[in-house]
CSV table of C-alpha atoms in Angstrom, one decimal:
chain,number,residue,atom,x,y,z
L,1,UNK,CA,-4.4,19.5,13.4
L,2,UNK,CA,-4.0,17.9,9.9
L,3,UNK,CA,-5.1,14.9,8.3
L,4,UNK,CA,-3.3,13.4,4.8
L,5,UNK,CA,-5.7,11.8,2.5
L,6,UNK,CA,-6.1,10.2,-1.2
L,7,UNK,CA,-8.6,12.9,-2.4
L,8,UNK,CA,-9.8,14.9,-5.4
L,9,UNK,CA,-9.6,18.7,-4.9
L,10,UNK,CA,-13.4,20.3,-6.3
L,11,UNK,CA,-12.6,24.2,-7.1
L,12,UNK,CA,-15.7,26.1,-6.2
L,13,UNK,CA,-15.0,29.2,-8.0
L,14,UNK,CA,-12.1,30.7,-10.4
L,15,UNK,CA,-10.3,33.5,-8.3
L,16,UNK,CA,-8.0,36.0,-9.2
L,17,UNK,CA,-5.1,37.3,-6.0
L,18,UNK,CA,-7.1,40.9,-7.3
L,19,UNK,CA,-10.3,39.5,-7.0
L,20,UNK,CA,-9.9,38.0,-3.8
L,21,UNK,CA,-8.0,41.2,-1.8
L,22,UNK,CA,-10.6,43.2,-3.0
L,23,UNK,CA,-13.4,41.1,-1.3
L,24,UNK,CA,-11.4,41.2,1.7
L,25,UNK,CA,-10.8,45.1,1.8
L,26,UNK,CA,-14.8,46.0,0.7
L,27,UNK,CA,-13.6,47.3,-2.3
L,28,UNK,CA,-15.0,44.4,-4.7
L,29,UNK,CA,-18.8,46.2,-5.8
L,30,UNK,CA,-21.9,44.4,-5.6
L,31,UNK,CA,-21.4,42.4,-9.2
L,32,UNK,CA,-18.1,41.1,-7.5
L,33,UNK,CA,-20.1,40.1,-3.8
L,34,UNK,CA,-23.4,38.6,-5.7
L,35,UNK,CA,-20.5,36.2,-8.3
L,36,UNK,CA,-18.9,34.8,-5.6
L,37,UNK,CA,-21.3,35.0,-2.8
L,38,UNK,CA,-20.9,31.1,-1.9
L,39,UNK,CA,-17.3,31.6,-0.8
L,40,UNK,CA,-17.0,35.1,0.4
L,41,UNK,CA,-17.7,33.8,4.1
L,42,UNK,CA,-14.6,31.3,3.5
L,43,UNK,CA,-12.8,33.9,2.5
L,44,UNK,CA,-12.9,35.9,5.0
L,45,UNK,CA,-12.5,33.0,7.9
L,46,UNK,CA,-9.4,31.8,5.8
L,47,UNK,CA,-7.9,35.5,6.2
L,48,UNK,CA,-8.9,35.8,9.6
L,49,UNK,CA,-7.0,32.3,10.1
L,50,UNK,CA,-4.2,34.4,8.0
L,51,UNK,CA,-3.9,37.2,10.8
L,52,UNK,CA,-3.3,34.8,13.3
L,53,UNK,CA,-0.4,33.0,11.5
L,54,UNK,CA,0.8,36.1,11.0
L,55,UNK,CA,0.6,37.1,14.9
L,56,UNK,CA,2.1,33.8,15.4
L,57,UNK,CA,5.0,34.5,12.9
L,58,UNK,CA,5.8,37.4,14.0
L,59,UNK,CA,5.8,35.8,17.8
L,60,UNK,CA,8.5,33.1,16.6
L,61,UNK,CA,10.7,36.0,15.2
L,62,UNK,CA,11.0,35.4,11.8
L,63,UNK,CA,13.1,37.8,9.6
L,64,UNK,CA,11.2,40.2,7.2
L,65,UNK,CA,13.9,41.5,4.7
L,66,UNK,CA,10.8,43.0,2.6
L,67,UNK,CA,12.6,43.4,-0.5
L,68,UNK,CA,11.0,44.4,-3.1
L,69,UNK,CA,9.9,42.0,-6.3
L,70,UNK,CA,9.6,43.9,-9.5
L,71,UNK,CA,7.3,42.7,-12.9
L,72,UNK,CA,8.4,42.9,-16.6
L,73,UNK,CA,5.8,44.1,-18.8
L,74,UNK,CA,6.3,43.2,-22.2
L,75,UNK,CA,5.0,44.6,-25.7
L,76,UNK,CA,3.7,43.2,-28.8
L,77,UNK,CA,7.0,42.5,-30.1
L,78,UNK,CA,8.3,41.0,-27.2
L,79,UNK,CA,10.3,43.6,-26.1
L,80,UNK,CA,10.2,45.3,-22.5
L,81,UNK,CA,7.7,48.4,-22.4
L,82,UNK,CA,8.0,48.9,-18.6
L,83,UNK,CA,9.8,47.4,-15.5
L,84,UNK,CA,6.9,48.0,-12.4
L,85,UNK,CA,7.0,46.8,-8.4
L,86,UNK,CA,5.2,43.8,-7.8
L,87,UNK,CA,3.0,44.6,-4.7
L,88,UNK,CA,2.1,41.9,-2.8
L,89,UNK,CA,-1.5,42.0,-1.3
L,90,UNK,CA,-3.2,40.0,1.8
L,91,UNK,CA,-4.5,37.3,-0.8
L,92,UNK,CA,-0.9,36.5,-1.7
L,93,UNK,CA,0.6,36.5,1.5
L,94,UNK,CA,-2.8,34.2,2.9
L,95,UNK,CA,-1.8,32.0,0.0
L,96,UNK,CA,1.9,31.4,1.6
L,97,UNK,CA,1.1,31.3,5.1
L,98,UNK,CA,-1.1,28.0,4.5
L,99,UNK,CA,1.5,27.0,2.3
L,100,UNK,CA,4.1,27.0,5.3
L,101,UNK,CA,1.5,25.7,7.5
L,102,UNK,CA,1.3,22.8,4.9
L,103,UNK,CA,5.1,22.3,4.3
L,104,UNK,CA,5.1,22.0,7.7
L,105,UNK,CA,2.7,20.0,8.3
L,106,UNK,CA,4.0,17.4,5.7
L,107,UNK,CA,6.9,17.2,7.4
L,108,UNK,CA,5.9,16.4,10.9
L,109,UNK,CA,3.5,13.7,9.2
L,110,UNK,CA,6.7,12.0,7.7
L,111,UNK,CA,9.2,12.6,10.4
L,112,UNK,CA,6.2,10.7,12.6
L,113,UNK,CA,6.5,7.5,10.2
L,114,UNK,CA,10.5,7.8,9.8
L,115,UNK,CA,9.7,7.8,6.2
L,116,UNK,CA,12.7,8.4,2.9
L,117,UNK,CA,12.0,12.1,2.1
L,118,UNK,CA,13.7,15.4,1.9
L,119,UNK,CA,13.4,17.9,3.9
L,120,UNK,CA,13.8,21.5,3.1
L,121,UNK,CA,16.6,22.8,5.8
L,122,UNK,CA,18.3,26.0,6.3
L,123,UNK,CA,21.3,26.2,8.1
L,124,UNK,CA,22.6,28.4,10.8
L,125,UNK,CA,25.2,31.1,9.5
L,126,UNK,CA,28.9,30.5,11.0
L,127,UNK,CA,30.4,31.7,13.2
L,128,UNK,CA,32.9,33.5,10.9
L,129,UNK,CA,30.2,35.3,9.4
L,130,UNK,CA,28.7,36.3,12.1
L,131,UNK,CA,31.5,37.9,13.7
L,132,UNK,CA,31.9,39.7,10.2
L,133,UNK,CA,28.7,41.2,10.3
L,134,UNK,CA,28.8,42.4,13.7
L,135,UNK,CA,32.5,44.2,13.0
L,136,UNK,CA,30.3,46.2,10.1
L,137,UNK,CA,27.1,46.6,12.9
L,138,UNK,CA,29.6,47.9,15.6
L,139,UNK,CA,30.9,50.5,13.0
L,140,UNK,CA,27.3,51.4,12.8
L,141,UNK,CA,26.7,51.7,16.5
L,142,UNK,CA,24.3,48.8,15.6
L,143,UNK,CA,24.5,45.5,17.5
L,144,UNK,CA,23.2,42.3,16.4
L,145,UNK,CA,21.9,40.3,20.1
L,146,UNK,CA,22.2,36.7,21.0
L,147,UNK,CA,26.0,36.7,21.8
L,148,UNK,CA,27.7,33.8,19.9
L,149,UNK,CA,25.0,32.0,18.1
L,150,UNK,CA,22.1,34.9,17.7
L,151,UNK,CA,18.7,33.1,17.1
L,152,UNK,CA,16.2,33.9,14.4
L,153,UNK,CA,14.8,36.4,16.4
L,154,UNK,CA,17.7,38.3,17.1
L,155,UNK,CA,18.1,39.2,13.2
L,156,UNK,CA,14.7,39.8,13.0
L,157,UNK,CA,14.5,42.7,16.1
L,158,UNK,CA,18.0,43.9,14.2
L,159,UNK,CA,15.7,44.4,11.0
L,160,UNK,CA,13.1,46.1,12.6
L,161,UNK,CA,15.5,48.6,14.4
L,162,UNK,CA,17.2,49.5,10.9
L,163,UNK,CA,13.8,49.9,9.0
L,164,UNK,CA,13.3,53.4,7.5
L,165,UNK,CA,17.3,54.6,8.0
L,166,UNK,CA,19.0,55.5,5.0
L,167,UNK,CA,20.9,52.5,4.9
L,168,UNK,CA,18.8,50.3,5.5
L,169,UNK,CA,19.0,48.6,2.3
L,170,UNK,CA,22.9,47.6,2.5
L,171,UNK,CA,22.4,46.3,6.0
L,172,UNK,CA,19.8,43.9,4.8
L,173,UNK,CA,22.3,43.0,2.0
L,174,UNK,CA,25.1,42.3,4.7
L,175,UNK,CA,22.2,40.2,6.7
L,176,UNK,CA,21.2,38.3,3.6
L,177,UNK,CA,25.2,37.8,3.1
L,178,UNK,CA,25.6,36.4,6.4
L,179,UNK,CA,22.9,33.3,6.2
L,180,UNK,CA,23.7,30.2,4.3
L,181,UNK,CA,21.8,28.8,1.1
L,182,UNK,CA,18.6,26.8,2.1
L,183,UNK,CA,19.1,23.0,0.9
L,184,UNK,CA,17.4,19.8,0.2
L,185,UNK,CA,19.0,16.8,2.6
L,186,UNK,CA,16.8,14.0,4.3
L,187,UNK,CA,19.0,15.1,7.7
L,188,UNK,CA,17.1,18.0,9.4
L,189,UNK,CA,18.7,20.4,11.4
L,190,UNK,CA,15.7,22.8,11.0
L,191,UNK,CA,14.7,25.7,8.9
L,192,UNK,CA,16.9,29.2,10.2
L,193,UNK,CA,15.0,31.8,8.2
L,194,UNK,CA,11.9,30.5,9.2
L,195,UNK,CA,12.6,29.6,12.8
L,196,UNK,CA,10.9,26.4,12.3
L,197,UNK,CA,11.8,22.7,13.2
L,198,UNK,CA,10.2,20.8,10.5
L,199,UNK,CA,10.4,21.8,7.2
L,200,UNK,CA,9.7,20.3,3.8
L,201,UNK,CA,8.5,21.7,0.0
L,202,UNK,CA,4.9,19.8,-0.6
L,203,UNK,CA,3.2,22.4,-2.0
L,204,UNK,CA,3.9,22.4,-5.4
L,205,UNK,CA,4.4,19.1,-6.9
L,206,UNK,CA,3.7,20.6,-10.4
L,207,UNK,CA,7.0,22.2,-10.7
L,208,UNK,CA,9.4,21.3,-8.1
L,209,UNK,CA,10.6,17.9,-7.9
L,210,UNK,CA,11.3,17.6,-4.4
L,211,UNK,CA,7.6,18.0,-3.6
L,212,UNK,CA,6.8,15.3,-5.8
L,213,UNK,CA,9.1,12.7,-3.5
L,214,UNK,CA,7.1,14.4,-0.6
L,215,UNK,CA,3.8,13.0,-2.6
L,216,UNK,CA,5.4,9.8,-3.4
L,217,UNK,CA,6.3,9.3,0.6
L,218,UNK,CA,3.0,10.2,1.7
L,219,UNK,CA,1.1,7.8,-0.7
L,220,UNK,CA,3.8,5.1,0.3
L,221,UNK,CA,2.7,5.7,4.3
L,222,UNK,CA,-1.0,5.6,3.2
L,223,UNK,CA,-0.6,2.4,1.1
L,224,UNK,CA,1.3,1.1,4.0
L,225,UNK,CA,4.4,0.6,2.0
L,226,UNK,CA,7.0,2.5,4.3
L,227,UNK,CA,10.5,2.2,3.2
L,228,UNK,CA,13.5,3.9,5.9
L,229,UNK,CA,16.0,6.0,5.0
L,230,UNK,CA,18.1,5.5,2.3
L,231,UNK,CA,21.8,7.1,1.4
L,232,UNK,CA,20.5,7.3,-2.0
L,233,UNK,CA,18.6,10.0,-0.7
L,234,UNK,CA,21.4,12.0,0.4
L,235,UNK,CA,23.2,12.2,-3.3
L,236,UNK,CA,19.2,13.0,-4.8
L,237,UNK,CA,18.7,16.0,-2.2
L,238,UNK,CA,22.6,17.1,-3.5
L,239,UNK,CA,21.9,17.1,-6.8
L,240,UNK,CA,18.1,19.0,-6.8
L,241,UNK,CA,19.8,21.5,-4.6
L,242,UNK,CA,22.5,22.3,-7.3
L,243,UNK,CA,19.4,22.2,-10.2
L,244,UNK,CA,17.9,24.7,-7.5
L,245,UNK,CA,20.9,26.9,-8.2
L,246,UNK,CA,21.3,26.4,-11.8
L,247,UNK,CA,17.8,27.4,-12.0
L,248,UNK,CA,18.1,30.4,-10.2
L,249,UNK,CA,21.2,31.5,-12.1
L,250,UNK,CA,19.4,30.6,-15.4
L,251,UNK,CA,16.5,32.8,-14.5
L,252,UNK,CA,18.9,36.0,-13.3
L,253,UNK,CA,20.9,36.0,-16.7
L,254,UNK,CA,17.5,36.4,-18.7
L,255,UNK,CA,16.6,38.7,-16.4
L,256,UNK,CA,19.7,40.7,-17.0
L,257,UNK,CA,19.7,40.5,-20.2
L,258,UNK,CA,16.7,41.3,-20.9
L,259,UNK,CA,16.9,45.2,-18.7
L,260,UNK,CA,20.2,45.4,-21.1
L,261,UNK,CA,17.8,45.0,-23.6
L,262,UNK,CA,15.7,47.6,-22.3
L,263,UNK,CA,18.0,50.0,-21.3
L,264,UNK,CA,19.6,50.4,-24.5
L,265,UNK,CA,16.9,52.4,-25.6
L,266,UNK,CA,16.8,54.5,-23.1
L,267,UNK,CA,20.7,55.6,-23.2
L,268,UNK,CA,21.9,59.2,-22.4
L,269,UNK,CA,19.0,59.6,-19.8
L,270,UNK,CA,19.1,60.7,-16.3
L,271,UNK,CA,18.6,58.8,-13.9
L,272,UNK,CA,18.1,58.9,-9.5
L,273,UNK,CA,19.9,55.8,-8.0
L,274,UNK,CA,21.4,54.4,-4.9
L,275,UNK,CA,24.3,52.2,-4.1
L,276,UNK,CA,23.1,48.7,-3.5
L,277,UNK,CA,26.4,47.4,-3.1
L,278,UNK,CA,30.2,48.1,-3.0
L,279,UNK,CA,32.9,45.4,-4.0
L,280,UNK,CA,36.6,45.7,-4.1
L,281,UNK,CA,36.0,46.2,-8.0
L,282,UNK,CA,33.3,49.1,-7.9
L,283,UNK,CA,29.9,50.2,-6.7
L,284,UNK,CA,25.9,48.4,-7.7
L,285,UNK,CA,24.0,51.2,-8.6
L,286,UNK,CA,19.7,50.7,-8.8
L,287,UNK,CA,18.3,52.9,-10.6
L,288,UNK,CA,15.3,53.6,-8.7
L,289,UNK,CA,12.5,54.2,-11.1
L,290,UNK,CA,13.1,51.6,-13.8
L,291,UNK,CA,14.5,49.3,-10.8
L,292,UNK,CA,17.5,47.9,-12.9
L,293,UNK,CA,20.6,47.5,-11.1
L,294,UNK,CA,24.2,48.3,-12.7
L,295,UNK,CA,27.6,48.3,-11.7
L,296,UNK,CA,30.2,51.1,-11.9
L,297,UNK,CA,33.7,50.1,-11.9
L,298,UNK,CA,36.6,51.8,-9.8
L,299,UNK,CA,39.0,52.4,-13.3
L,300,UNK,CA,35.4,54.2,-14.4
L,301,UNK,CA,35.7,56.8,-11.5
L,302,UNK,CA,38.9,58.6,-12.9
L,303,UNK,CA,38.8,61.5,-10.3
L,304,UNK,CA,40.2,60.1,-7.8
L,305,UNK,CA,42.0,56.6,-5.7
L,306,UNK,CA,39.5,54.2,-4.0
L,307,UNK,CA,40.4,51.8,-1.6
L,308,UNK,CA,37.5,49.1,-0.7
L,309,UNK,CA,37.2,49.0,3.1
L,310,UNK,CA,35.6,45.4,3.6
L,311,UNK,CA,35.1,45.8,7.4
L,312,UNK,CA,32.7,49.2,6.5
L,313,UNK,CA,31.7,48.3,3.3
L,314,UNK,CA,32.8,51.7,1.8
C-alpha cells in the first residue's frame, strides 16, 4: 500500500552503497556494526523486502540486458588514469527497486485523481522490427516466442537462453535495436521494458524536471486544487523527451572524447577486442580491458571485398 504526504524526510545515519552491501553480506567488522547499529535491522528488512521485488520482477518477465556500466577515473591533472567496470552491488539495485516501486506508486496515485502529469511510457516495438529481428534469430536457430506481438516476457526468456554464448553480446545489441525510445506523454500506454502499467519518474525531483511536475501534481491533489488534463501537457512531455535526448548525446560525446583522450597515449599497443557491432560502413570493435569501443572502417581492411549482410549482421 502507499500513502502521499507533505513531510520532512529525517536521515538517521550517512551511508555509503559500500557501506551498506557490506552490512548486508557480514563483511562490514564490528567498528562498522557498533556505528550504525540503530539501522542495521532496517537494513536488512529493506533488502529482504528487495529479494522479493526481485522474485516478483523476475515473475512479470522483465528483460535483463545486464550490460555492463564502466567508471572513469581521473588524475590530478584531470586527465584519465584508468577506465574500470562499475559493479553494481545489492545496495544499489535495493535502491532502484523501491525507486520503481515508487515511480509506480506515484502514478497509480495520480491516474486515481485524473490529475495533469506525465507519465513515463515505453512503447511496444513494431511490427517491422520485430519481424527483422526474428529473420536474424531464425539465422541463429534462435526464436523469439509470442507470435505477432511477443510480450515482455518473451524477450526476456530469449535473453536468458542466449546468456553465456559467444554472441551473446550482438544479440542483446539487435534486442536493444528492436525496442523503441522510452518517452514522456500524459497518454499512457504502459511501460514495455518494464512490463508495468503505470509508470511515472518521481524519484528524483532534484535533477529531472519531469519529476518535479509529478511533485507539483501531487501537492495540487493534496491541497485539493486538481486541475484535468491539459494539451499543453502534451507539447511539455515532447519537448523534455528531446532535452532527454540531447542530454544523452551531450553526455556520450564527452565520453568519447574524453577515451580519445586517453587512448592517445597509449598508441601502438596491443590490444584483445570483440566486435560489438557491424554496419554497412565497418565493424565496432571494444577493446576489452580498457572497455573503449572503436570503429574499423571497410576501406581500412585492404585485404579483401566486404559486403554488409543486414539480415545476419555479418
Amino acid at each position: 500500500d502507499y500513502r502521499f504526504y507533505p513531510a520532512i524526510m529525517r536521515s538517521h545515519a550517512r551511508l555509503t552503497y559500500n557501506k551498506v552491501n557490506m552490512i548486508l553480506e557480514g563483511k562490514g567488522g564490528p567498528d562498522l556494526v557498533k556505528k550504525y547499529s540503530e539501522v542495521i535491522p532496517n537494513l536488512r528488512s529493506l533488502h529482504e523486502l528487495y529479494k522479493t521485488l526481485r522474485a516478483a520482477r523476475k515473475k512479470r518477465g522483465v528483460m535483463d540486458f545486464d550490460r555492463l556500466e564502466t567508471k572513469i577515473l581521473f588524475d590530478e591533472k584531470g586527465k584519465i588514469s584508468n577506465i574500470i567496470p562499475d559493479i553494481r552491488n545489492d545496495a544499489h539495485k535495493l535502491i532502484e527497486e523501491c525507486m520503481l516501486l515508487a515511480n509506480q506508486a506515484a502514478a497509480r496515485f495520480l491516474k486515481k485523481h485524473k490529475e495533469d502529469f506525465l507519465y513515463r511510457v515505453h512503447p511496444k516495438p513494431t511490427p517491422e522490427k520485430i519481424a527483422l529481428t526474428r529473420t536474424f534469430l531464425d539465422s541463429l536457430g534462435l526464436k523469439l516466442e509470442g507470435k505477432e506481438t511477443p510480450k515482455t516476457r518473451d524477450f526476456a526468456q530469449l535473453l536468458k537462453k542466449v546468456k553465456g554464448r559467444e554472441d551473446e553480446n550482438i544479440i542483446k545489441t539487435i534486442i536493444l535495436r528492436t525496442m523503441k525510445q522510452a518517452v514522456y506523454t500524459p497518454e499512457n500506454t504502459g511501460h514495455f521494458g518494464l512490463a508495468l502499467e503505470d509508470y511515472t519518474h518521481f524519484t528524483s525531483p532534484i535533477r529531472r524536471y519531469p519529476d518535479l511536475l509529478a511533485h507539483r501534481a501531487i501537492h495540487r491533489v493534496l491541497e485539493k486544487k486538481s486541475h484535468k488534463a491539459s494539451k499543453r501537457m502534451i507539447e511539455t512531455g515532447k519537448h523534455l523527451s528531446s532535452r532527454e535526448r540531447r542530454a544523452e548525446e551531450a553526455s556520450r560525446e564527452v565520453e568519447k572524447w574524453l577515451k580519445c583522450d586517453y587512448m592517445r597515449s597509449r598508441l601502438g599497443e596491443n590490444f584483445t577486442g570483440i566486435v560489438s557491432g557491424v554496419s554497412a560502413y565497418g565493424l565496432f570493435v571494444e577493446l576489452q580491458d580498457v572497455f573503449v569501443e572503436g570503429f574499423v572502417s571497410v576501406s581500412d581492411m585492404k585485404e579483401d571485398k566486404y559486403v554488409f549482410d543486414k539480415v545476419h549482421f555479418q
